[in-house]
Amino acid sequence: MKKIAIFASGNGSNAEAIVKYFDGREDIKVEIVLSNRSNAAIHERMGKLGIPSVTFQKEQWNESTTIVELLKEKSIDLIVLAGFLAIIQPAIIKEYTGRIINIHPSLLPRHGGAGMWGMHVHKAVIDAQETESGITIHHVNEAVDGGAIISQHRCEVMASDTPEVLAERVHELEYYHYPRVIESILLQS
Ligand code: GAR
């Protein structure tokens, strides 16, 4: 059994799509969700799905020893960032080199980097009058949104789009592709 740990800070809709995709499988499962926000909606979502979710304090994320120990104790094969807004510390990157992936809601390198997350990204895409946007699934290294790209998936941006409308279209791409990319990585490892 290959085991996934999801790191998330917010709403958790991607985490939910991933959990549901692997529900009932005997080869891949979401083992645990780790968060840096105790009040994030993801905890309620995971509670309903029967997936344990744990909150760590800022200091614990910063030094990361307890987190690495937990990941090792749970025999985690892949760390999946899904709307995780804290920086991944070098200790975690060192232990899980090549086994941490992220999803970003634009076509990197456009509209990535520090401060670019969630609705800020969609607003920047619209402000730049892009005609297409999409998602980037990439490896995580120490540069924010700088790891090697695994795959990108595109959608149209309409002239009438608000950031909220574009976010919905991009979310649909995320829910479809992220679980499948995770599956393909784990089946090849
Ligand atoms: C997703 O759209 C994800 O791509 C984005 O945050 C959203 C989380 O939604 N991540 C970033 O912007 C990272 N830079 P969710 O909590 O409902 O899955």
mmCIF file of C-alpha atoms and ligand atoms in Angstrom:
data_model
loop_
_atom_site.group_PDB
_atom_site.id
_atom_site.type_symbol
_atom_site.label_atom_id
_atom_site.label_comp_id
_atom_site.label_asym_id
_atom_site.label_seq_id
_atom_site.Cartn_x
_atom_site.Cartn_y
_atom_site.Cartn_z
ATOM 1 C CA MET A 1 0.000 0.000 0.000
ATOM 2 C CA LYS A 2 1.386 3.405 -1.035
ATOM 3 C CA LYS A 3 0.577 6.158 1.435
ATOM 4 C CA ILE A 4 -0.076 9.838 0.836
ATOM 5 C CA ALA A 5 0.188 12.705 3.318
ATOM 6 C CA ILE A 6 -1.667 15.829 2.216
ATOM 7 C CA PHE A 7 -0.513 19.215 3.527
ATOM 8 C CA ALA A 8 -3.259 21.853 3.354
ATOM 9 C CA SER A 9 -4.120 25.201 4.910
ATOM 10 C CA GLY A 10 -7.593 26.083 3.780
ATOM 11 C CA ASN A 11 -10.788 24.887 2.247
ATOM 12 C CA GLY A 12 -9.554 21.408 1.371
ATOM 13 C CA SER A 13 -11.616 20.787 -1.766
ATOM 14 C CA ASN A 14 -8.606 19.291 -3.574
ATOM 15 C CA ALA A 15 -7.853 17.094 -0.586
ATOM 16 C CA GLU A 16 -11.458 15.875 -0.689
ATOM 17 C CA ALA A 17 -11.232 15.089 -4.426
ATOM 18 C CA ILE A 18 -8.025 13.119 -3.821
ATOM 19 C CA VAL A 19 -9.447 11.166 -0.877
ATOM 20 C CA LYS A 20 -12.582 10.288 -2.874
ATOM 21 C CA TYR A 21 -10.572 9.236 -5.942
ATOM 22 C CA PHE A 22 -8.600 6.672 -3.932
ATOM 23 C CA ASP A 23 -11.502 5.568 -1.733
ATOM 24 C CA GLY A 24 -11.741 1.787 -1.584
ATOM 25 C CA ARG A 25 -8.407 1.174 -3.300
ATOM 26 C CA GLU A 26 -6.069 -1.452 -1.934
ATOM 27 C CA ASP A 27 -2.889 -0.024 -3.460
ATOM 28 C CA ILE A 28 -3.026 3.722 -2.644
ATOM 29 C CA LYS A 29 -4.557 5.654 0.243
ATOM 30 C CA VAL A 30 -4.542 9.066 1.887
ATOM 31 C CA GLU A 31 -3.088 8.260 5.298
ATOM 32 C CA ILE A 32 -3.167 11.648 6.981
ATOM 33 C CA VAL A 33 -3.705 15.376 6.457
ATOM 34 C CA LEU A 34 -1.371 17.889 8.073
ATOM 35 C CA SER A 35 -2.349 21.520 8.437
ATOM 36 C CA ASN A 36 -0.929 24.723 9.848
ATOM 37 C CA ARG A 37 -4.419 26.100 10.599
ATOM 38 C CA SER A 38 -6.619 24.598 13.290
ATOM 39 C CA ASN A 39 -9.731 26.427 12.030
ATOM 40 C CA ALA A 40 -9.340 25.441 8.362
ATOM 41 C CA ALA A 41 -12.435 23.946 6.703
ATOM 42 C CA ILE A 42 -10.345 20.960 5.692
ATOM 43 C CA HIS A 43 -10.587 19.469 9.204
ATOM 44 C CA GLU A 44 -14.363 19.228 8.987
ATOM 45 C CA ARG A 45 -14.194 17.789 5.463
ATOM 46 C CA MET A 46 -11.668 15.146 6.525
ATOM 47 C CA GLY A 47 -13.663 14.331 9.660
ATOM 48 C CA LYS A 48 -16.659 13.469 7.448
ATOM 49 C CA LEU A 49 -14.448 11.293 5.232
ATOM 50 C CA GLY A 50 -12.816 9.507 8.164
ATOM 51 C CA ILE A 51 -9.301 10.792 7.399
ATOM 52 C CA PRO A 52 -7.214 11.952 10.378
ATOM 53 C CA SER A 53 -6.169 15.606 10.170
ATOM 54 C CA VAL A 54 -3.603 17.132 12.473
ATOM 55 C CA THR A 55 -2.667 20.771 13.082
ATOM 56 C CA PHE A 56 0.912 21.755 13.841
ATOM 57 C CA GLN A 57 1.952 25.091 15.307
ATOM 58 C CA LYS A 58 4.203 27.539 13.477
ATOM 59 C CA GLU A 59 7.262 26.595 15.568
ATOM 60 C CA GLN A 60 6.732 22.915 14.758
ATOM 61 C CA TRP A 61 6.593 23.680 11.012
ATOM 62 C CA ASN A 62 9.694 25.826 11.354
ATOM 63 C CA GLU A 63 11.839 23.188 13.001
ATOM 64 C CA SER A 64 9.989 20.260 11.334
ATOM 65 C CA THR A 65 11.596 17.398 13.335
ATOM 66 C CA THR A 66 8.268 16.238 14.804
ATOM 67 C CA ILE A 67 6.696 16.401 11.353
ATOM 68 C CA VAL A 68 9.441 14.362 9.692
ATOM 69 C CA GLU A 69 9.165 11.810 12.525
ATOM 70 C CA LEU A 70 5.408 11.530 12.035
ATOM 71 C CA LEU A 71 5.776 11.101 8.259
ATOM 72 C CA LYS A 72 8.357 8.355 8.775
ATOM 73 C CA GLU A 73 6.300 6.647 11.471
ATOM 74 C CA LYS A 74 3.347 6.568 9.020
ATOM 75 C CA SER A 75 5.588 5.279 6.167
ATOM 76 C CA ILE A 76 4.495 8.099 3.862
ATOM 77 C CA ASP A 77 5.521 7.602 0.221
ATOM 78 C CA LEU A 78 4.392 10.934 -1.227
ATOM 79 C CA ILE A 79 3.701 14.380 0.237
ATOM 80 C CA VAL A 80 0.965 16.191 -1.666
ATOM 81 C CA LEU A 81 0.548 19.932 -1.143
ATOM 82 C CA ALA A 82 -3.013 21.063 -1.770
ATOM 83 C CA GLY A 83 -3.473 24.733 -0.969
ATOM 84 C CA PHE A 84 -0.684 24.628 1.624
ATOM 85 C CA LEU A 85 0.461 28.145 2.405
ATOM 86 C CA ALA A 86 3.490 27.633 4.644
ATOM 87 C CA ILE A 87 7.049 27.171 3.408
ATOM 88 C CA ILE A 88 8.261 23.576 3.327
ATOM 89 C CA GLN A 89 11.354 23.449 5.488
ATOM 90 C CA PRO A 90 14.687 22.057 4.215
ATOM 91 C CA ALA A 91 14.505 19.167 6.727
ATOM 92 C CA ILE A 92 11.350 17.845 5.017
ATOM 93 C CA ILE A 93 12.701 18.475 1.504
ATOM 94 C CA LYS A 94 15.912 16.630 2.410
ATOM 95 C CA GLU A 95 14.062 13.598 3.778
ATOM 96 C CA TYR A 96 11.525 13.487 0.923
ATOM 97 C CA THR A 97 13.555 14.704 -2.070
ATOM 98 C CA GLY A 98 11.624 14.014 -5.264
ATOM 99 C CA ARG A 99 8.612 12.869 -3.243
ATOM 100 C CA ILE A 100 6.850 16.203 -2.612
ATOM 101 C CA ILE A 101 4.496 17.676 -5.200
ATOM 102 C CA ASN A 102 2.389 20.825 -5.368
ATOM 103 C CA ILE A 103 -0.481 22.153 -7.420
ATOM 104 C CA HIS A 104 -0.541 25.779 -8.526
ATOM 105 C CA PRO A 105 -3.624 27.393 -10.116
ATOM 106 C CA SER A 106 -1.916 28.979 -13.140
ATOM 107 C CA LEU A 107 0.409 28.030 -15.959
ATOM 108 C CA LEU A 108 3.786 28.509 -14.261
ATOM 109 C CA PRO A 109 6.093 30.343 -14.586
ATOM 110 C CA ARG A 110 3.300 32.857 -15.142
ATOM 111 C CA HIS A 111 1.669 34.148 -11.964
ATOM 112 C CA GLY A 112 3.728 32.165 -9.466
ATOM 113 C CA GLY A 113 6.093 32.981 -6.604
ATOM 114 C CA ALA A 114 5.720 34.513 -3.164
ATOM 115 C CA GLY A 115 2.266 35.904 -2.403
ATOM 116 C CA MET A 116 0.667 34.199 -5.401
ATOM 117 C CA TRP A 117 -1.913 31.792 -4.126
ATOM 118 C CA GLY A 118 -5.617 31.102 -4.537
ATOM 119 C CA MET A 119 -7.708 34.079 -5.619
ATOM 120 C CA HIS A 120 -4.623 36.357 -5.909
ATOM 121 C CA VAL A 121 -3.499 34.191 -8.820
ATOM 122 C CA HIS A 122 -6.850 34.329 -10.650
ATOM 123 C CA LYS A 123 -7.032 38.088 -10.164
ATOM 124 C CA ALA A 124 -3.501 38.485 -11.603
ATOM 125 C CA VAL A 125 -4.430 36.322 -14.613
ATOM 126 C CA ILE A 126 -7.484 38.484 -15.340
ATOM 127 C CA ASP A 127 -5.592 41.746 -14.738
ATOM 128 C CA ALA A 128 -2.962 40.560 -17.252
ATOM 129 C CA GLN A 129 -5.779 39.907 -19.781
ATOM 130 C CA GLU A 130 -4.629 36.343 -20.340
ATOM 131 C CA THR A 131 -6.741 34.327 -22.749
ATOM 132 C CA GLU A 132 -5.775 31.024 -21.143
ATOM 133 C CA SER A 133 -4.962 29.784 -17.675
ATOM 134 C CA GLY A 134 -4.869 26.385 -16.038
ATOM 135 C CA ILE A 135 -2.936 24.376 -13.487
ATOM 136 C CA THR A 136 0.646 23.320 -12.937
ATOM 137 C CA ILE A 137 1.578 20.218 -10.991
ATOM 138 C CA HIS A 138 5.231 20.358 -10.033
ATOM 139 C CA HIS A 139 7.931 18.971 -7.787
ATOM 140 C CA VAL A 140 8.724 20.974 -4.680
ATOM 141 C CA ASN A 141 12.168 22.316 -3.957
ATOM 142 C CA GLU A 142 13.323 25.263 -1.876
ATOM 143 C CA ALA A 143 12.281 27.907 -4.440
ATOM 144 C CA VAL A 144 8.612 28.922 -4.150
ATOM 145 C CA ASP A 145 6.818 27.437 -7.209
ATOM 146 C CA GLY A 146 10.287 26.693 -8.662
ATOM 147 C CA GLY A 147 10.443 22.867 -8.811
ATOM 148 C CA ALA A 148 10.427 20.869 -12.044
ATOM 149 C CA ILE A 149 7.064 20.815 -13.799
ATOM 150 C CA ILE A 150 5.340 17.426 -13.973
ATOM 151 C CA SER A 151 2.293 18.464 -15.977
ATOM 152 C CA GLN A 152 0.175 21.429 -17.007
ATOM 153 C CA HIS A 153 -3.478 21.507 -18.018
ATOM 154 C CA ARG A 154 -5.157 24.440 -19.708
ATOM 155 C CA CYS A 155 -8.497 26.224 -19.785
ATOM 156 C CA GLU A 156 -9.841 29.305 -21.481
ATOM 157 C CA VAL A 157 -10.148 32.667 -19.772
ATOM 158 C CA MET A 158 -13.264 34.504 -20.979
ATOM 159 C CA ALA A 159 -13.377 38.295 -21.230
ATOM 160 C CA SER A 160 -16.373 38.239 -18.863
ATOM 161 C CA ASP A 161 -14.641 36.128 -16.166
ATOM 162 C CA THR A 162 -14.405 37.323 -12.587
ATOM 163 C CA PRO A 163 -11.650 35.783 -10.429
ATOM 164 C CA GLU A 164 -14.342 33.637 -8.764
ATOM 165 C CA VAL A 165 -15.674 32.268 -12.061
ATOM 166 C CA LEU A 166 -12.151 31.504 -13.302
ATOM 167 C CA ALA A 167 -11.322 29.855 -9.955
ATOM 168 C CA GLU A 168 -14.233 27.448 -10.444
ATOM 169 C CA ARG A 169 -13.064 26.466 -13.928
ATOM 170 C CA VAL A 170 -9.513 25.948 -12.672
ATOM 171 C CA HIS A 171 -10.762 23.936 -9.675
ATOM 172 C CA GLU A 172 -12.497 21.517 -12.047
ATOM 173 C CA LEU A 173 -9.158 20.918 -13.797
ATOM 174 C CA GLU A 174 -7.508 20.384 -10.414
ATOM 175 C CA TYR A 175 -10.077 17.855 -9.191
ATOM 176 C CA TYR A 176 -9.726 15.831 -12.393
ATOM 177 C CA HIS A 177 -5.969 15.881 -12.958
ATOM 178 C CA TYR A 178 -4.324 16.030 -9.521
ATOM 179 C CA PRO A 179 -5.504 12.583 -8.315
ATOM 180 C CA ARG A 180 -4.534 11.016 -11.658
ATOM 181 C CA VAL A 181 -1.038 12.527 -11.613
ATOM 182 C CA ILE A 182 -0.592 11.345 -7.999
ATOM 183 C CA GLU A 183 -1.714 7.876 -9.050
ATOM 184 C CA SER A 184 0.707 7.764 -11.956
ATOM 185 C CA ILE A 185 3.649 8.866 -9.754
ATOM 186 C CA LEU A 186 2.847 6.283 -7.094
ATOM 187 C CA LEU A 187 2.312 3.450 -9.555
ATOM 188 C CA GLN A 188 5.718 4.168 -11.124
ATOM 189 C CA SER A 189 7.600 4.418 -7.793
HETATM 190 C C1 GAR B 1 -6.134 25.498 -5.119
HETATM 191 O O1 GAR B 1 -6.687 26.164 -6.212
HETATM 192 C C2 GAR B 1 -4.630 25.383 -5.273
HETATM 193 O O2 GAR B 1 -4.222 25.260 -6.613
HETATM 194 C C3 GAR B 1 -4.174 26.696 -4.695
HETATM 195 O O3 GAR B 1 -4.986 26.893 -3.574
HETATM 196 C C4 GAR B 1 -6.274 26.326 -3.852
HETATM 197 C C5 GAR B 1 -6.670 25.491 -2.648
HETATM 198 O O4 GAR B 1 -8.022 25.135 -2.725
HETATM 199 N N1 GAR B 1 -2.795 26.658 -4.350
HETATM 200 C C6 GAR B 1 -1.997 27.715 -4.484
HETATM 201 O O5 GAR B 1 -2.380 28.799 -4.847
HETATM 202 C C7 GAR B 1 -0.536 27.460 -4.136
HETATM 203 N N2 GAR B 1 0.289 28.544 -4.550
HETATM 204 P P1 GAR B 1 -8.589 23.955 -1.820
HETATM 205 O O6 GAR B 1 -8.128 24.239 -0.374
HETATM 206 O O7 GAR B 1 -10.071 24.041 -1.940
HETATM 207 O O8 GAR B 1 -8.041 22.668 -2.323
#
